[in-house]
Amino acid sequence: MKQADHASGDSTGAQPANRVAIVTGAARGIGLATARLMLADGTSVVMVDSDGDELSKATSGLNNVLPLNLDISDPEQVSNMVSESLAHFKQIDCLVNNAGIADFGPIEKTSFATWRRVMATNLDGVFLCSQAATGALKETRGCIVNIASISGLRASTLRTAYGTSKAAVIHLTQQQAAELGEFGIRSNCVAPGPVRTKLAMAVHTQDIIDAYHDAIPLNRYGSEEEIAQAIVFLCSDKASYITGQVLAADGGFESTGVGLPSLRL
Ligand SMILES: NC(=O)c1ccc[n+]([C@@H]2O[C@H](COP(=O)([O-])OP(=O)(O)OC[C@H]3O[C@@H](n4cnc5c(N)ncnc54)[C@H](O)[C@@H]3O)[C@@H](O)[C@H]2O)c1
């Protein structure tokens, strides 16, 4: 694991705020929006990402952050992530398992290498980070928020690897809630609808964008900040009696049983 060049703004050493969160995939998109919102609330944030350049750019000038350049699908790097976080901030209150990758393709053309690559980050990463942080979360009676997708709630074409990985994340959330509740640890899931991030724009053609607009009652993509608000709520004490839940932040997509464009008023 490489600790990115630029560490916490406090050169005298760690100055833990009241709460400390680890956010994976924090160099851009939904993860970066979540980190910013948490920082604005006074939470210190360990910002984790495998893209070192983006991470350095994203964390430049931020205070109360610890940037860690690592791959969440690697058990050893994940173990270091937790020890570095504790060495720097002394505690972990929230873990946001946000890092993810997308790859769309038909079943017959999804190679085993692609399947494994998607599972490694989207599912193994959530398992590894959560397991590694559990001891620290027991100390703080902290929480986990896993980021799934509407693709994990509803099946669709071309998402055999991505959709299956996200459905598994939803079930893993429920497993965590069932087993860790007795230690005061809550685990919840946010299932975002489409957001114009680098991940989505790499796999959403204009046809897909138009079809999403038709299928979503609010008739638009969401923003990174709108998803981050749902994540931060589930991390907060306002959600102190909520665990094992999936919150779809999706403009109403999931709730719409028969969302045919021709049935619009
Ligand atoms: N954007 C959408 O439309 C959308 C919809 C539903 C769910 N999601 C989910 O939201 C999460 C964030 O996605 P985003 O749209 O912000 O994507 P993004 O590509 O903008 O950001 C993802 C970040 O994760 C990092 N990352 C990827 N693999 C990693 C690994 N193995 N270790 C460490 N870091 C890694 C990337 O470098 C990147 O900075 C993902 O889990 C994604 O599946 C996104």
Short mmCIF file of C-alpha atoms and ligand atoms in Angstrom, two decimals:
data_model
loop_
_atom_site.label_atom_id
_atom_site.label_comp_id
_atom_site.label_asym_id
_atom_site.label_seq_id
_atom_site.Cartn_x
_atom_site.Cartn_y
_atom_site.Cartn_z
CA MET A 1 0.00 0.00 0.00
CA LYS A 2 1.21 3.48 -0.83
CA GLN A 3 0.14 6.37 1.34
CA ALA A 4 -0.45 9.26 -1.06
CA ASP A 5 2.10 12.09 -0.86
CA HIS A 6 -0.25 14.45 0.75
CA ALA A 7 -1.61 13.47 4.18
CA SER A 8 -3.75 15.23 6.76
CA GLY A 9 -3.62 19.02 6.75
CA ASP A 10 -2.47 18.89 10.34
CA SER A 11 1.32 18.58 10.27
CA THR A 12 1.51 18.20 14.05
CA GLY A 13 -0.07 14.74 13.74
CA ALA A 14 -3.53 13.31 13.83
CA GLN A 15 -6.16 15.57 15.29
CA PRO A 16 -9.16 13.25 15.37
CA ALA A 17 -12.48 14.98 15.03
CA ASN A 18 -15.42 13.36 16.77
CA ARG A 19 -16.03 10.83 14.06
CA VAL A 20 -13.81 9.05 11.57
CA ALA A 21 -15.02 7.46 8.34
CA ILE A 22 -13.29 5.34 5.75
CA VAL A 23 -14.67 5.96 2.26
CA THR A 24 -13.44 3.67 -0.52
CA GLY A 25 -13.38 4.85 -4.12
CA ALA A 26 -13.13 8.41 -2.79
CA ALA A 27 -11.03 9.95 -5.56
CA ARG A 28 -14.03 10.88 -7.69
CA GLY A 29 -17.75 10.45 -8.27
CA ILE A 30 -20.07 9.38 -5.47
CA GLY A 31 -17.19 8.55 -3.10
CA LEU A 32 -15.65 12.02 -3.42
CA ALA A 33 -19.04 13.70 -2.91
CA THR A 34 -19.55 11.56 0.21
CA ALA A 35 -16.12 12.44 1.60
CA ARG A 36 -16.76 16.17 1.02
CA LEU A 37 -20.13 16.05 2.74
CA MET A 38 -18.67 14.22 5.73
CA LEU A 39 -15.76 16.65 6.00
CA ALA A 40 -18.23 19.56 5.97
CA ASP A 41 -19.95 17.87 8.93
CA GLY A 42 -16.70 17.67 10.90
CA THR A 43 -16.01 13.99 10.25
CA SER A 44 -12.41 13.05 9.49
CA VAL A 45 -12.14 10.89 6.40
CA VAL A 46 -9.75 8.20 5.24
CA MET A 47 -10.02 8.55 1.47
CA VAL A 48 -9.12 5.27 -0.23
CA ASP A 49 -8.60 4.75 -3.96
CA SER A 50 -6.56 2.64 -6.36
CA ASP A 51 -6.04 5.63 -8.69
CA GLY A 52 -3.17 7.48 -7.03
CA ASP A 53 -3.15 10.50 -9.38
CA GLU A 54 -6.89 11.15 -9.03
CA LEU A 55 -6.61 10.67 -5.27
CA SER A 56 -3.81 13.22 -4.97
CA LYS A 57 -5.85 15.72 -7.00
CA ALA A 58 -9.02 15.07 -5.00
CA THR A 59 -7.37 15.40 -1.60
CA SER A 60 -5.14 18.35 -2.38
CA GLY A 61 -5.94 21.18 0.01
CA LEU A 62 -8.33 19.14 2.17
CA ASN A 63 -7.87 19.03 5.93
CA ASN A 64 -8.68 16.09 8.21
CA VAL A 65 -8.17 13.51 5.51
CA LEU A 66 -5.83 10.56 5.21
CA PRO A 67 -5.46 9.57 1.54
CA LEU A 68 -4.60 5.91 1.03
CA ASN A 69 -3.71 4.67 -2.44
CA LEU A 70 -4.61 0.98 -2.43
CA ASP A 71 -6.64 -1.78 -4.04
CA ILE A 72 -9.58 -2.92 -1.90
CA SER A 73 -9.61 -6.36 -3.55
CA ASP A 74 -6.21 -7.22 -2.04
CA PRO A 75 -6.45 -8.68 1.49
CA GLU A 76 -3.01 -7.46 2.59
CA GLN A 77 -3.59 -3.91 1.36
CA VAL A 78 -6.98 -3.88 3.08
CA SER A 79 -5.45 -5.01 6.35
CA ASN A 80 -2.93 -2.15 6.04
CA MET A 81 -5.80 0.24 5.28
CA VAL A 82 -7.29 -0.44 8.70
CA SER A 83 -3.99 -0.32 10.59
CA GLU A 84 -2.96 2.96 8.87
CA SER A 85 -6.38 4.46 9.62
CA LEU A 86 -6.14 3.52 13.29
CA ALA A 87 -2.54 4.70 13.56
CA HIS A 88 -3.56 8.08 12.15
CA PHE A 89 -7.03 8.74 13.55
CA LYS A 90 -7.19 6.23 16.48
CA GLN A 91 -10.74 5.08 15.73
CA ILE A 92 -13.12 4.13 12.92
CA ASP A 93 -16.80 5.07 13.22
CA CYS A 94 -18.06 4.46 9.68
CA LEU A 95 -16.99 2.38 6.73
CA VAL A 96 -18.46 3.34 3.35
CA ASN A 97 -17.81 0.55 0.85
CA ASN A 98 -18.25 2.60 -2.30
CA ALA A 99 -15.42 1.58 -4.68
CA GLY A 100 -16.84 -0.26 -7.65
CA ILE A 101 -16.36 -0.98 -11.32
CA ALA A 102 -18.87 -1.62 -14.11
CA ASP A 103 -18.63 -3.84 -17.14
CA PHE A 104 -21.70 -4.45 -19.31
CA GLY A 105 -21.88 -7.33 -21.77
CA PRO A 106 -24.01 -10.30 -22.81
CA ILE A 107 -23.75 -13.53 -20.81
CA GLU A 108 -22.02 -15.46 -23.57
CA LYS A 109 -19.43 -12.73 -24.07
CA THR A 110 -18.66 -12.19 -20.39
CA SER A 111 -15.28 -13.85 -19.94
CA PHE A 112 -14.37 -15.48 -16.67
CA ALA A 113 -11.60 -12.86 -16.31
CA THR A 114 -14.21 -10.07 -16.58
CA TRP A 115 -16.53 -11.84 -14.13
CA ARG A 116 -13.66 -12.23 -11.62
CA ARG A 117 -12.48 -8.62 -12.08
CA VAL A 118 -15.96 -7.27 -11.34
CA MET A 119 -16.47 -9.60 -8.37
CA ALA A 120 -12.99 -8.83 -6.99
CA THR A 121 -13.72 -5.13 -6.52
CA ASN A 122 -17.50 -5.03 -6.13
CA LEU A 123 -17.97 -8.03 -3.82
CA ASP A 124 -14.62 -9.29 -2.48
CA GLY A 125 -13.66 -5.69 -1.69
CA VAL A 126 -16.80 -5.12 0.40
CA PHE A 127 -16.27 -8.41 2.24
CA LEU A 128 -12.57 -7.72 2.90
CA CYS A 129 -12.90 -4.09 4.03
CA SER A 130 -15.85 -4.87 6.29
CA GLN A 131 -14.15 -7.87 7.88
CA ALA A 132 -10.92 -5.95 8.44
CA ALA A 133 -12.75 -2.99 10.04
CA THR A 134 -15.12 -5.02 12.24
CA GLY A 135 -12.85 -5.05 15.30
CA ALA A 136 -12.48 -1.26 15.21
CA LEU A 137 -16.21 -0.78 14.54
CA LYS A 138 -17.02 -2.88 17.61
CA GLU A 139 -15.01 -0.39 19.68
CA THR A 140 -17.06 2.58 18.45
CA ARG A 141 -20.38 0.74 17.89
CA GLY A 142 -19.99 2.10 14.39
CA CYS A 143 -21.63 1.46 11.06
CA ILE A 144 -21.15 0.18 7.54
CA VAL A 145 -22.81 1.56 4.41
CA ASN A 146 -22.39 -0.55 1.29
CA ILE A 147 -23.05 0.89 -2.16
CA ALA A 148 -24.99 -1.47 -4.39
CA SER A 149 -27.08 -0.35 -7.39
CA ILE A 150 -30.56 -0.56 -8.85
CA SER A 151 -28.88 -3.25 -10.98
CA GLY A 152 -28.70 -5.34 -7.81
CA LEU A 153 -32.41 -4.86 -7.12
CA ARG A 154 -33.72 -5.57 -10.61
CA ALA A 155 -32.27 -7.83 -13.26
CA SER A 156 -31.51 -6.44 -16.67
CA THR A 157 -29.70 -7.38 -19.83
CA LEU A 158 -25.90 -6.99 -20.07
CA ARG A 159 -25.33 -6.92 -16.31
CA THR A 160 -24.66 -10.55 -15.53
CA ALA A 161 -21.44 -9.75 -13.63
CA TYR A 162 -22.23 -6.21 -12.41
CA GLY A 163 -25.86 -6.89 -11.40
CA THR A 164 -24.98 -10.16 -9.68
CA SER A 165 -22.14 -8.52 -7.75
CA LYS A 166 -24.49 -5.77 -6.54
CA ALA A 167 -27.28 -8.22 -5.59
CA ALA A 168 -24.66 -10.06 -3.52
CA VAL A 169 -23.66 -6.79 -1.84
CA ILE A 170 -27.30 -6.32 -0.79
CA HIS A 171 -27.38 -9.78 0.77
CA LEU A 172 -23.97 -9.29 2.38
CA THR A 173 -25.37 -6.11 3.99
CA GLN A 174 -28.17 -8.15 5.53
CA GLN A 175 -25.70 -10.79 6.74
CA GLN A 176 -23.64 -8.05 8.38
CA ALA A 177 -26.71 -6.50 10.00
CA ALA A 178 -27.84 -9.88 11.34
CA GLU A 179 -24.49 -10.82 12.82
CA LEU A 180 -23.01 -7.51 13.92
CA GLY A 181 -26.12 -5.92 15.47
CA GLU A 182 -25.33 -7.42 18.86
CA PHE A 183 -22.10 -5.39 18.85
CA GLY A 184 -24.02 -2.21 18.10
CA ILE A 185 -22.78 -2.16 14.50
CA ARG A 186 -25.37 -1.14 11.90
CA SER A 187 -25.03 -2.13 8.25
CA ASN A 188 -27.13 -0.61 5.49
CA CYS A 189 -27.02 -0.33 1.76
CA VAL A 190 -27.61 2.48 -0.72
CA ALA A 191 -28.74 1.42 -4.19
CA PRO A 192 -28.16 4.38 -6.51
CA GLY A 193 -29.94 4.94 -9.77
CA PRO A 194 -27.95 6.36 -12.68
CA VAL A 195 -25.52 9.21 -11.96
CA ARG A 196 -23.29 10.81 -14.62
CA THR A 197 -19.96 9.65 -13.22
CA LYS A 198 -16.98 8.27 -15.13
CA LEU A 199 -18.16 4.73 -14.28
CA ALA A 200 -21.65 5.24 -15.69
CA MET A 201 -20.63 7.24 -18.74
CA ALA A 202 -18.25 4.46 -19.78
CA VAL A 203 -21.19 2.03 -20.12
CA HIS A 204 -24.25 4.24 -20.78
CA THR A 205 -24.89 4.87 -24.48
CA GLN A 206 -27.26 7.66 -25.56
CA ASP A 207 -29.98 5.00 -25.97
CA ILE A 208 -29.48 3.83 -22.40
CA ILE A 209 -29.57 7.44 -21.14
CA ASP A 210 -32.88 8.08 -22.97
CA ALA A 211 -34.38 4.81 -21.70
CA TYR A 212 -33.43 5.66 -18.11
CA HIS A 213 -35.12 9.04 -18.42
CA ASP A 214 -38.28 7.24 -19.55
CA ALA A 215 -38.16 4.63 -16.78
CA ILE A 216 -37.43 6.97 -13.86
CA PRO A 217 -40.45 8.78 -12.37
CA LEU A 218 -38.35 11.87 -11.58
CA ASN A 219 -37.31 11.73 -15.22
CA ARG A 220 -33.61 12.46 -14.79
CA TYR A 221 -30.26 11.13 -13.60
CA GLY A 222 -29.28 11.74 -9.97
CA SER A 223 -26.28 13.75 -8.85
CA GLU A 224 -23.31 12.54 -6.84
CA GLU A 225 -24.42 14.80 -3.97
CA GLU A 226 -27.93 13.33 -3.90
CA ILE A 227 -26.50 9.84 -3.43
CA ALA A 228 -23.98 11.13 -0.88
CA GLN A 229 -26.82 12.62 1.21
CA ALA A 230 -28.42 9.17 1.51
CA ILE A 231 -25.07 7.62 2.50
CA VAL A 232 -24.33 10.30 5.10
CA PHE A 233 -27.83 9.95 6.57
CA LEU A 234 -27.38 6.18 7.04
CA CYS A 235 -23.98 6.82 8.67
CA SER A 236 -25.43 9.39 11.05
CA ASP A 237 -27.07 9.02 14.45
CA LYS A 238 -30.33 10.04 12.79
CA ALA A 239 -30.36 6.46 11.45
CA SER A 240 -29.53 4.91 14.85
CA TYR A 241 -32.38 2.36 14.71
CA ILE A 242 -31.97 1.48 11.02
CA THR A 243 -29.98 -1.57 10.03
CA GLY A 244 -30.16 -4.23 7.32
CA GLN A 245 -31.99 -1.88 4.94
CA VAL A 246 -31.56 -1.03 1.28
CA LEU A 247 -32.27 2.60 0.44
CA ALA A 248 -32.79 3.10 -3.28
CA ALA A 249 -31.71 6.65 -4.16
CA ASP A 250 -32.99 6.30 -7.68
CA GLY A 251 -35.65 8.87 -8.61
CA GLY A 252 -38.34 6.24 -8.02
CA PHE A 253 -37.04 3.64 -10.50
CA GLU A 254 -37.27 0.67 -8.13
CA SER A 255 -40.76 1.51 -6.89
CA THR A 256 -42.25 1.62 -10.36
CA GLY A 257 -43.70 -1.77 -11.21
CA VAL A 258 -45.00 -1.01 -14.66
CA GLY A 259 -42.97 1.94 -15.81
CA LEU A 260 -43.75 1.80 -19.50
CA PRO A 261 -43.11 5.12 -21.29
CA SER A 262 -46.45 4.67 -23.15
CA LEU A 263 -48.31 4.71 -19.80
CA ARG A 264 -47.03 8.19 -18.98
CA LEU A 265 -49.69 10.90 -18.71
N1 LIG B 1 -22.73 6.16 -11.36
C1 LIG B 1 -23.79 5.38 -11.37
O1 LIG B 1 -24.68 5.53 -12.23
C2 LIG B 1 -23.95 4.30 -10.33
C3 LIG B 1 -25.19 3.67 -10.25
C4 LIG B 1 -25.36 2.66 -9.31
C5 LIG B 1 -24.32 2.31 -8.47
N2 LIG B 1 -23.12 2.95 -8.56
C6 LIG B 1 -22.06 2.52 -7.66
O2 LIG B 1 -21.55 3.63 -6.96
C7 LIG B 1 -20.19 3.39 -6.61
C8 LIG B 1 -19.34 4.59 -7.02
O3 LIG B 1 -19.41 4.69 -8.43
P1 LIG B 1 -19.12 6.04 -9.26
O4 LIG B 1 -20.19 6.11 -10.27
O5 LIG B 1 -18.86 7.16 -8.34
O6 LIG B 1 -17.79 5.55 -10.03
P2 LIG B 1 -16.40 6.26 -10.36
O7 LIG B 1 -15.77 5.38 -11.38
O8 LIG B 1 -16.58 7.70 -10.65
O9 LIG B 1 -15.63 6.12 -8.96
C9 LIG B 1 -15.23 4.86 -8.47
C10 LIG B 1 -13.90 5.01 -7.77
O10 LIG B 1 -13.53 3.72 -7.23
C11 LIG B 1 -12.15 3.53 -7.48
N3 LIG B 1 -11.87 2.07 -7.49
C12 LIG B 1 -12.27 1.18 -8.42
N4 LIG B 1 -11.80 -0.05 -8.12
C13 LIG B 1 -11.08 0.08 -6.97
C14 LIG B 1 -10.35 -0.81 -6.16
N5 LIG B 1 -10.25 -2.14 -6.47
N6 LIG B 1 -9.73 -0.35 -5.05
C15 LIG B 1 -9.82 0.97 -4.72
N7 LIG B 1 -10.50 1.87 -5.45
C16 LIG B 1 -11.13 1.44 -6.56
C17 LIG B 1 -11.89 4.19 -8.83
O11 LIG B 1 -10.51 4.48 -9.03
C18 LIG B 1 -12.77 5.43 -8.73
O12 LIG B 1 -12.07 6.55 -8.21
C19 LIG B 1 -19.80 2.07 -7.30
O13 LIG B 1 -19.86 1.02 -6.37
C20 LIG B 1 -20.85 1.92 -8.36
O14 LIG B 1 -21.07 0.58 -8.74
C21 LIG B 1 -22.92 3.94 -9.48
#
